Tab-separated table of C-alpha atoms and ligand atoms in Angstrom:
chain	number	residue	atom	x	y	z
X	3	MET	CA	58.047	86.161	88.346
X	4	GLU	CA	59.404	82.598	87.783
X	5	ASN	CA	62.781	82.445	86.986
X	6	ASN	CA	64.689	79.708	84.827
X	7	LEU	CA	62.291	79.723	82.054
X	8	LYS	CA	63.058	78.614	78.488
X	9	ILE	CA	62.892	81.965	76.477
X	10	ASN	CA	63.145	82.002	72.563
X	11	ILE	CA	63.935	85.388	71.048
X	12	ILE	CA	62.997	85.657	67.431
X	13	GLY	CA	65.109	88.388	65.720
X	14	GLY	CA	68.732	89.344	66.699
X	15	GLY	CA	68.559	92.919	66.285
X	16	VAL	CA	69.066	95.728	69.337
X	17	ILE	CA	65.715	94.889	70.639
X	18	GLY	CA	66.277	90.776	70.602
X	19	CYS	CA	69.979	91.450	71.858
X	20	ILE	CA	69.194	93.529	74.880
X	21	GLN	CA	66.426	91.331	75.624
X	22	ALA	CA	68.129	88.171	75.736
X	23	ILE	CA	70.911	90.167	77.875
X	24	GLU	CA	68.452	91.197	80.469
X	25	LEU	CA	66.314	87.968	80.545
X	26	ASN	CA	69.730	85.817	80.943
X	27	LYS	CA	70.589	88.194	84.082
X	28	LEU	CA	67.210	87.520	85.561
X	29	GLY	CA	68.394	83.572	85.332
X	30	HIS	CA	66.511	82.407	82.611
X	31	HIS	CA	67.604	80.174	79.575
X	32	VAL	CA	67.512	82.465	76.292
X	33	THR	CA	68.033	81.438	72.632
X	34	ILE	CA	67.875	83.816	69.918
X	35	TYR	CA	67.033	82.983	66.420
X	36	GLU	CA	67.993	85.044	63.742
X	37	LYS	CA	67.339	84.635	59.842
X	38	ASP	CA	70.603	86.468	58.792
X	39	THR	CA	73.405	87.742	61.383
X	40	ILE	CA	72.950	89.665	64.346
X	41	GLY	CA	72.253	93.085	63.961
X	42	SER	CA	71.724	92.908	60.277
X	43	GLY	CA	68.225	93.918	59.782
X	44	SER	CA	67.620	97.602	60.640
X	45	SER	CA	69.914	97.867	63.707
X	46	ILE	CA	73.408	98.235	62.443
X	47	TYR	CA	72.261	101.018	59.917
X	48	GLY	CA	71.042	103.403	61.945
X	49	ALA	CA	72.677	106.766	62.612
X	50	GLY	CA	72.773	106.221	66.661
X	51	ILE	CA	71.256	109.433	67.744
X	52	LEU	CA	69.706	108.643	71.206
X	53	PHE	CA	67.120	111.290	71.145
X	54	PRO	CA	63.746	111.940	69.034
X	55	LEU	CA	64.679	114.423	66.239
X	56	LEU	CA	61.646	116.663	66.891
X	57	PRO	CA	60.948	115.735	70.380
X	58	ASN	CA	57.474	117.924	70.535
X	59	ASN	CA	56.292	116.038	67.515
X	60	TYR	CA	56.053	112.648	69.468
X	61	SER	CA	53.546	111.576	72.102
X	62	SER	CA	55.092	111.472	75.848
X	63	GLU	CA	55.081	107.291	75.336
X	64	VAL	CA	57.908	107.633	72.773
X	65	PHE	CA	60.130	110.034	74.961
X	66	ASP	CA	59.345	108.346	77.962
X	67	LEU	CA	60.796	105.104	76.643
X	68	ILE	CA	63.646	107.200	75.166
X	69	ASP	CA	64.283	108.926	78.650
X	70	LYS	CA	64.053	105.845	80.322
X	71	SER	CA	66.744	104.066	78.142
X	72	LYS	CA	69.452	106.737	78.640
X	73	THR	CA	71.467	105.631	81.521
X	74	TYR	CA	71.377	102.277	80.642
X	75	TYR	CA	73.985	103.035	77.542
X	76	LEU	CA	76.129	104.761	79.909
X	77	GLU	CA	76.280	101.575	81.809
X	78	LEU	CA	76.837	99.457	78.852
X	79	SER	CA	79.315	101.777	77.121
X	80	GLU	CA	81.573	101.347	80.460
X	81	ILE	CA	80.924	97.307	80.578
X	82	LEU	CA	81.621	96.792	76.748
X	83	ASN	CA	84.859	98.917	77.226
X	84	SER	CA	86.222	97.319	80.094
X	85	GLN	CA	84.959	93.824	79.348
X	86	PHE	CA	85.687	93.590	75.713
X	87	GLY	CA	87.626	96.671	74.759
X	88	ILE	CA	84.814	97.862	72.355
X	89	ASP	CA	83.971	101.575	72.352
X	90	ILE	CA	80.430	102.159	71.058
X	91	GLU	CA	81.296	105.828	71.167
X	92	TYR	CA	78.749	106.986	73.180
X	93	ILE	CA	78.978	110.815	73.346
X	94	ARG	CA	77.148	113.780	74.734
X	95	SER	CA	76.917	115.461	71.278
X	96	GLY	CA	74.214	117.686	71.925
X	97	MET	CA	71.655	118.445	69.199
X	98	THR	CA	71.393	121.988	67.334
X	99	VAL	CA	67.816	122.111	65.406
X	100	ILE	CA	67.379	124.651	62.770
X	101	LEU	CA	64.042	126.046	62.600
X	102	ASP	CA	62.225	129.091	61.439
X	103	ASP	CA	59.753	128.976	64.395
X	104	LEU	CA	61.117	127.512	67.619
X	105	GLN	CA	58.224	128.275	69.775
X	106	ASP	CA	56.904	124.975	69.993
X	107	ILE	CA	60.213	123.095	70.663
X	108	GLU	CA	60.947	125.562	73.501
X	109	LEU	CA	57.864	125.052	75.152
X	110	TRP	CA	58.376	121.207	75.091
X	111	LEU	CA	62.120	121.506	76.382
X	112	LYS	CA	60.859	123.741	79.229
X	113	LYS	CA	57.935	121.627	80.129
X	114	ASN	CA	60.480	118.407	80.280
X	115	LYS	CA	62.928	120.626	82.193
X	116	LEU	CA	65.552	120.112	79.623
X	117	SER	CA	68.646	122.397	79.386
X	118	PHE	CA	68.811	124.521	76.187
X	119	SER	CA	70.038	127.589	74.387
X	120	LEU	CA	68.859	129.803	71.977
X	121	GLU	CA	71.694	130.490	69.404
X	122	LYS	CA	72.005	131.083	65.555
X	123	PHE	CA	73.656	128.269	63.758
X	124	ARG	CA	75.280	130.249	61.017
X	125	SER	CA	72.568	132.670	59.778
X	126	PHE	CA	69.655	130.063	60.877
X	127	ASN	CA	67.353	130.398	63.782
X	128	ALA	CA	68.366	127.292	65.909
X	129	ILE	CA	68.102	125.825	69.395
X	130	THR	CA	70.762	123.532	71.000
X	131	ILE	CA	69.296	120.605	73.232
X	132	ASP	CA	72.279	119.860	75.696
X	133	ASP	CA	71.426	116.314	77.080
X	134	VAL	CA	71.748	114.781	73.659
X	135	TYR	CA	73.807	111.486	73.449
X	136	GLN	CA	74.830	109.580	70.391
X	137	ILE	CA	76.409	105.974	69.882
X	138	ASN	CA	77.901	104.238	66.802
X	139	PRO	CA	75.350	101.351	65.962
X	140	LYS	CA	78.150	99.114	64.196
X	141	LYS	CA	79.975	99.118	67.058
X	142	LEU	CA	76.937	98.651	69.341
X	143	ILE	CA	76.361	95.365	67.480
X	144	LEU	CA	79.793	94.351	68.167
X	145	GLY	CA	79.719	94.951	71.633
X	146	LEU	CA	76.155	93.179	72.020
X	147	GLN	CA	77.674	90.146	70.037
X	148	LYS	CA	80.664	89.595	72.325
X	149	TYR	CA	78.341	90.244	75.423
X	150	LEU	CA	76.103	87.771	74.454
X	151	ASP	CA	78.996	85.106	73.700
X	152	TYR	CA	80.212	85.835	77.328
X	153	LEU	CA	77.018	85.165	78.792
X	154	ASP	CA	76.757	81.990	76.781
X	155	ILE	CA	73.295	83.015	75.436
X	156	GLU	CA	72.659	80.645	72.483
X	157	ILE	CA	72.532	82.122	68.914
X	158	TYR	CA	71.147	80.447	65.772
X	159	GLU	CA	72.007	82.711	63.062
X	160	ASN	CA	70.790	81.916	59.440
X	161	ASN	CA	67.707	80.467	60.978
X	162	LEU	CA	64.431	81.765	59.520
X	163	VAL	CA	61.651	80.938	61.826
X	164	SER	CA	58.074	80.409	60.530
X	165	ASN	CA	54.935	80.029	62.136
X	166	ASP	CA	52.540	76.651	61.472
X	167	LEU	CA	49.097	76.237	61.355
X	168	HIS	CA	48.902	75.328	64.877
X	169	ASN	CA	50.643	78.445	65.662
X	170	GLU	CA	54.006	76.853	66.578
X	171	PHE	CA	57.393	78.254	65.651
X	172	ILE	CA	59.290	75.968	63.477
X	173	ASP	CA	62.966	76.687	63.038
X	174	SER	CA	64.631	76.484	59.485
X	175	ASN	CA	65.555	72.821	59.802
X	176	GLY	CA	61.723	72.199	60.168
X	177	LYS	CA	62.056	71.691	63.895
X	178	LYS	CA	59.416	72.641	66.293
X	179	ILE	CA	60.987	75.335	68.948
X	180	ILE	CA	60.258	74.514	72.594
X	181	GLY	CA	59.802	76.952	75.173
X	182	ASP	CA	58.030	78.672	77.806
X	183	ARG	CA	57.930	81.937	76.317
X	184	PHE	CA	58.435	83.396	72.810
X	185	ILE	CA	59.272	86.874	71.911
X	186	LEU	CA	59.063	88.280	68.661
X	187	ALA	CA	61.571	90.919	68.038
X	188	SER	CA	61.744	90.803	64.472
X	189	GLY	CA	61.384	94.372	63.290
X	190	ALA	CA	60.108	95.269	59.972
X	191	TRP	CA	59.929	91.572	58.883
X	192	THR	CA	57.237	91.097	61.784
X	193	GLN	CA	54.419	90.539	59.483
X	194	ASP	CA	55.898	87.806	57.861
X	195	LEU	CA	56.100	85.948	60.660
X	196	ASP	CA	52.441	86.936	62.315
X	197	HIS	CA	49.833	87.897	60.025
X	198	SER	CA	48.067	90.041	62.996
X	199	MET	CA	50.744	92.355	62.697
X	200	HIS	CA	49.974	93.280	58.906
X	201	LYS	CA	49.705	96.627	58.381
X	202	LYS	CA	50.370	97.581	61.848
X	203	ILE	CA	54.234	97.145	61.387
X	204	TYR	CA	55.758	97.635	58.114
X	205	PRO	CA	59.202	98.722	56.606
X	206	VAL	CA	60.215	102.113	56.134
X	207	ARG	CA	63.617	102.645	54.182
X	208	GLY	CA	66.273	105.133	55.127
X	209	GLN	CA	69.224	105.740	53.689
X	210	LEU	CA	72.376	107.376	55.239
X	211	ILE	CA	75.864	108.539	53.551
X	212	GLU	CA	78.935	108.599	55.166
X	213	TYR	CA	81.549	111.725	54.137
X	214	LYS	CA	85.341	111.091	54.633
X	215	ASN	CA	86.453	114.202	56.442
X	216	SER	CA	89.596	114.701	54.983
X	217	ASN	CA	89.181	118.684	55.771
X	218	ASN	CA	88.770	118.236	59.307
X	219	ILE	CA	85.297	120.007	59.511
X	220	LYS	CA	84.178	119.669	63.281
X	221	LEU	CA	80.518	119.436	64.036
X	222	GLU	CA	79.982	120.776	67.355
X	223	HIS	CA	76.610	118.946	68.058
X	224	ILE	CA	74.302	117.262	65.732
X	225	LEU	CA	72.511	119.183	63.366
X	226	PHE	CA	68.798	118.846	62.486
X	227	LYS	CA	66.765	120.709	59.654
X	228	ASP	CA	63.814	120.161	57.559
X	229	GLY	CA	64.026	116.499	58.475
X	230	PHE	CA	67.564	115.951	57.747
X	231	TYR	CA	70.599	115.688	60.257
X	232	LEU	CA	74.155	115.569	59.723
X	233	LEU	CA	76.421	113.800	62.961
X	234	GLN	CA	80.209	113.103	63.466
X	235	ARG	CA	81.493	109.683	64.350
X	236	LYS	CA	84.408	109.245	66.545
X	237	ASN	CA	86.977	108.958	63.558
X	238	GLY	CA	85.808	112.348	62.359
X	239	SER	CA	83.564	111.104	59.479
X	240	LEU	CA	80.586	112.596	58.831
X	241	ILE	CA	76.955	110.934	58.477
X	242	ALA	CA	74.300	112.506	56.794
X	243	GLY	CA	70.652	111.540	56.622
X	244	SER	CA	68.238	109.990	56.504
X	245	THR	CA	65.150	109.254	54.074
X	246	LEU	CA	61.716	108.019	54.931
X	247	GLU	CA	60.700	105.845	51.952
X	248	ASN	CA	57.752	103.236	51.639
X	249	VAL	CA	59.004	101.248	49.042
X	250	GLY	CA	59.117	97.652	50.791
X	251	PHE	CA	61.886	95.810	51.053
X	252	ASP	CA	63.900	97.262	48.021
X	253	ASP	CA	67.368	97.640	48.627
X	254	ASN	CA	68.372	99.410	45.148
X	255	LEU	CA	69.977	102.598	45.674
X	256	THR	CA	70.452	104.750	42.779
X	257	ASN	CA	73.050	107.855	42.201
X	258	GLN	CA	70.198	109.959	41.951
X	259	ASP	CA	69.479	109.124	45.995
X	260	LEU	CA	72.838	109.820	46.592
X	261	GLU	CA	72.479	113.277	44.769
X	262	GLN	CA	69.408	114.032	46.783
X	263	LEU	CA	71.301	113.039	50.270
X	264	LYS	CA	74.150	115.051	49.093
X	265	ASN	CA	72.090	118.288	48.411
X	266	ASN	CA	70.355	117.867	51.492
X	267	ALA	CA	73.729	118.002	53.861
X	268	GLU	CA	75.324	120.544	51.735
X	269	LYS	CA	72.540	122.856	52.345
X	270	ILE	CA	73.265	122.782	55.757
X	271	ILE	CA	77.123	123.082	55.737
X	272	PRO	CA	78.166	123.899	51.905
X	273	GLU	CA	82.088	122.941	52.780
X	274	LEU	CA	80.617	119.265	52.426
X	275	ARG	CA	80.948	119.516	48.577
X	276	GLU	CA	84.531	119.255	48.992
X	277	LEU	CA	84.635	115.859	50.595
X	278	ASP	CA	84.546	112.258	49.455
X	279	ILE	CA	81.526	109.998	49.866
X	280	ILE	CA	82.831	106.859	51.192
X	281	ASN	CA	79.457	105.107	51.871
X	282	HIS	CA	75.963	104.762	50.913
X	283	TRP	CA	73.339	102.500	52.396
X	284	CYS	CA	70.031	101.912	53.861
X	285	GLY	CA	68.222	100.033	56.204
X	286	PHE	CA	64.250	98.956	57.166
X	287	ARG	CA	62.834	100.509	60.076
X	288	PRO	CA	59.985	98.596	61.553
X	289	GLY	CA	57.024	101.677	60.858
X	290	SER	CA	54.901	101.709	63.110
X	291	LYS	CA	51.581	104.280	63.810
X	292	ASP	CA	52.918	107.402	65.587
X	293	ASN	CA	56.332	105.463	66.009
X	294	ILE	CA	54.830	103.635	69.266
X	295	PRO	CA	56.182	100.257	69.640
X	296	ILE	CA	53.921	97.264	70.273
X	297	ILE	CA	55.292	95.659	73.555
X	298	VAL	CA	52.436	93.282	74.485
X	299	GLN	CA	51.499	89.719	75.283
X	300	ASP	CA	49.535	87.943	72.909
X	301	LYS	CA	45.963	87.824	73.628
X	302	LYS	CA	45.078	84.044	72.996
X	303	ILE	CA	48.423	82.754	72.925
X	304	LYS	CA	49.854	83.608	76.643
X	305	GLU	CA	53.315	82.401	76.025
X	306	LYS	CA	53.768	84.628	72.822
X	307	PHE	CA	55.073	88.237	73.280
X	308	TYR	CA	56.107	91.059	70.970
X	309	ASN	CA	58.383	93.935	71.375
X	310	VAL	CA	58.328	95.381	67.784
X	311	GLY	CA	57.353	98.801	66.049
X	312	HIS	CA	60.330	100.765	67.400
X	313	TYR	CA	60.565	102.669	64.003
X	314	ARG	CA	62.919	105.400	63.776
X	315	TYR	CA	64.038	105.295	67.701
X	316	GLY	CA	64.860	101.552	68.497
X	317	ILE	CA	68.246	102.123	69.427
X	318	SER	CA	67.174	104.968	71.680
X	319	MET	CA	64.113	103.018	73.038
X	320	ALA	CA	65.444	99.481	73.246
X	321	PRO	CA	66.464	98.909	77.071
X	322	ALA	CA	63.197	100.653	78.325
X	323	SER	CA	61.321	98.616	75.973
X	324	VAL	CA	63.014	95.511	76.966
X	325	ASN	CA	61.909	96.113	80.642
X	326	LYS	CA	58.342	96.985	79.657
X	327	LEU	CA	58.084	93.531	78.270
X	328	ILE	CA	59.759	91.974	81.250
X	329	SER	CA	57.106	93.647	83.452
X	330	LEU	CA	54.276	91.711	81.358
X	331	PHE	CA	55.832	88.318	82.381
P	57	FAD	C1	68.721	104.994	58.364
P	57	FAD	C2	68.292	104.712	59.704
P	57	FAD	C3	68.538	105.282	60.512
P	57	FAD	C4	68.329	105.157	61.911
P	57	FAD	N1	68.725	105.697	62.823
P	57	FAD	C5	67.993	105.679	64.003
P	57	FAD	C6	68.893	106.471	64.909
P	57	FAD	O1	69.516	107.698	65.040
P	57	FAD	N2	68.429	106.377	66.650
P	57	FAD	C7	67.495	105.469	66.727
P	57	FAD	O2	67.187	104.983	68.070
P	57	FAD	N3	66.993	104.583	65.821
P	57	FAD	C8	67.533	104.526	64.474
P	57	FAD	N4	66.869	103.872	63.531
P	57	FAD	C9	65.959	102.836	63.845
P	57	FAD	C10	66.463	101.587	64.481
P	57	FAD	O3	67.858	101.263	63.414
P	57	FAD	C11	65.561	100.629	64.386
P	57	FAD	O4	64.354	101.287	65.309
P	57	FAD	C12	65.966	99.414	65.275
P	57	FAD	O5	66.970	98.717	64.787
P	57	FAD	C13	65.103	98.262	65.382
P	57	FAD	O6	65.395	97.211	66.074
P	57	FAD	P1	64.614	95.847	65.908
P	57	FAD	O7	65.632	95.060	66.633
P	57	FAD	O8	63.672	95.880	66.236
P	57	FAD	O9	64.826	95.566	64.559
P	57	FAD	P2	66.243	94.769	63.708
P	57	FAD	O10	67.250	95.230	63.899
P	57	FAD	O11	65.553	94.934	62.010
P	57	FAD	O12	65.781	93.460	64.069
P	57	FAD	C14	65.066	92.414	63.799
P	57	FAD	C15	65.627	91.247	63.325
P	57	FAD	O13	64.909	90.280	63.262
P	57	FAD	C16	65.251	88.875	62.066
P	57	FAD	N5	64.021	88.353	61.838
P	57	FAD	C17	63.085	89.028	61.283
P	57	FAD	N6	62.203	88.089	60.894
P	57	FAD	C18	62.888	86.774	61.620
P	57	FAD	C19	62.325	85.465	61.363
P	57	FAD	N7	61.399	84.865	60.915
P	57	FAD	N8	63.006	84.621	61.970
P	57	FAD	C20	64.398	85.038	62.376
P	57	FAD	N9	64.849	86.169	62.340
P	57	FAD	C21	64.047	87.115	61.794
P	57	FAD	C22	65.696	90.314	61.209
P	57	FAD	O14	66.735	89.510	60.336
P	57	FAD	C23	66.309	91.299	61.843
P	57	FAD	O15	68.009	90.959	62.098
P	57	FAD	C24	67.373	103.884	62.370
P	57	FAD	C25	66.955	103.246	61.225
P	57	FAD	C26	67.767	103.264	60.301
P	57	FAD	C27	67.593	102.449	58.663
């Protein structure tokens, strides 16, 4: 592979940031263009579970990318901690899936040689998958920003890139962006930049709430039931979510939405009713068919690459997706 290339990445989410770091390590000159601020697309709003919620519901491609990304986060958490004092809260939390019929998931776990135990959660039928990790996405983005600065990677924030009639990329000052490679890591907004992605990548809103844990409730594992999960941050607060909504980029959140989220969470742990909600937010996932990201070189413009459409698992899949894209150079 050539080195010392000038590479422009459009989008500063988890994919764009990790892509920039890994390309920099290979000796390339990397620039990130971000229309808002680093992480402010979907990445900062995630829950941070590094595992598919119901793994048997996805193709092996999805699990493969997640599985291959696992060790990266362990190493990254050590680097961010030792070099910049940022704890991304990389925790082996395990995940308890509550389900009436556990047969399919059990078979899947056996096939993939993952350790688990069949134990009831309260009165519910449940299975606990041991090797499930989580991180705190806000801390991850903070850490990645420090790392990018440390590596002297050029970042232009508040810089909306557009594509002109000649298929050239133009920055928000109207200047043509020059480079050897262009990587679209533009998440749910990709279709605005590239019409060929229309309907292939689309926003899927997800809402989460955070409970202040004044009663010291301790979650032993991430809990998942009826499409809804609960997890605990290192400071004890409890995160519950999430929704899957096709509402475009509408970020208006209502009290009704909040009540719905509370009801779902409190069906799993009724004691949550005693706690105050301290946050309610949403983000726009880059939706894609079957949750399979598009990691390809453009068929016509050889300098152009896509690393988009990571849907529900972009944090989990980022490191392996980045490596997959690099292998296409
Ligand atoms: C509620 C919720 C919970 C989630 N939970 C998890 C989880 O537990 N585990 C997990 O793995 N994933 C989770 N996700 C999904 C995960 O957040 C996404 O898959 C991931 O963040 C996608 O990363 P990205 O870098 O592709 O996109 P983004 O983070 O959206 O980054 C794309 C960036 O590109 C910028 N951009 C777009 N167009 C342009 C342009 N023309 N010019 C310049 N900049 C541009 C945007 O501003 C944005 O910052 C969750 C998401 C949500 C919303």
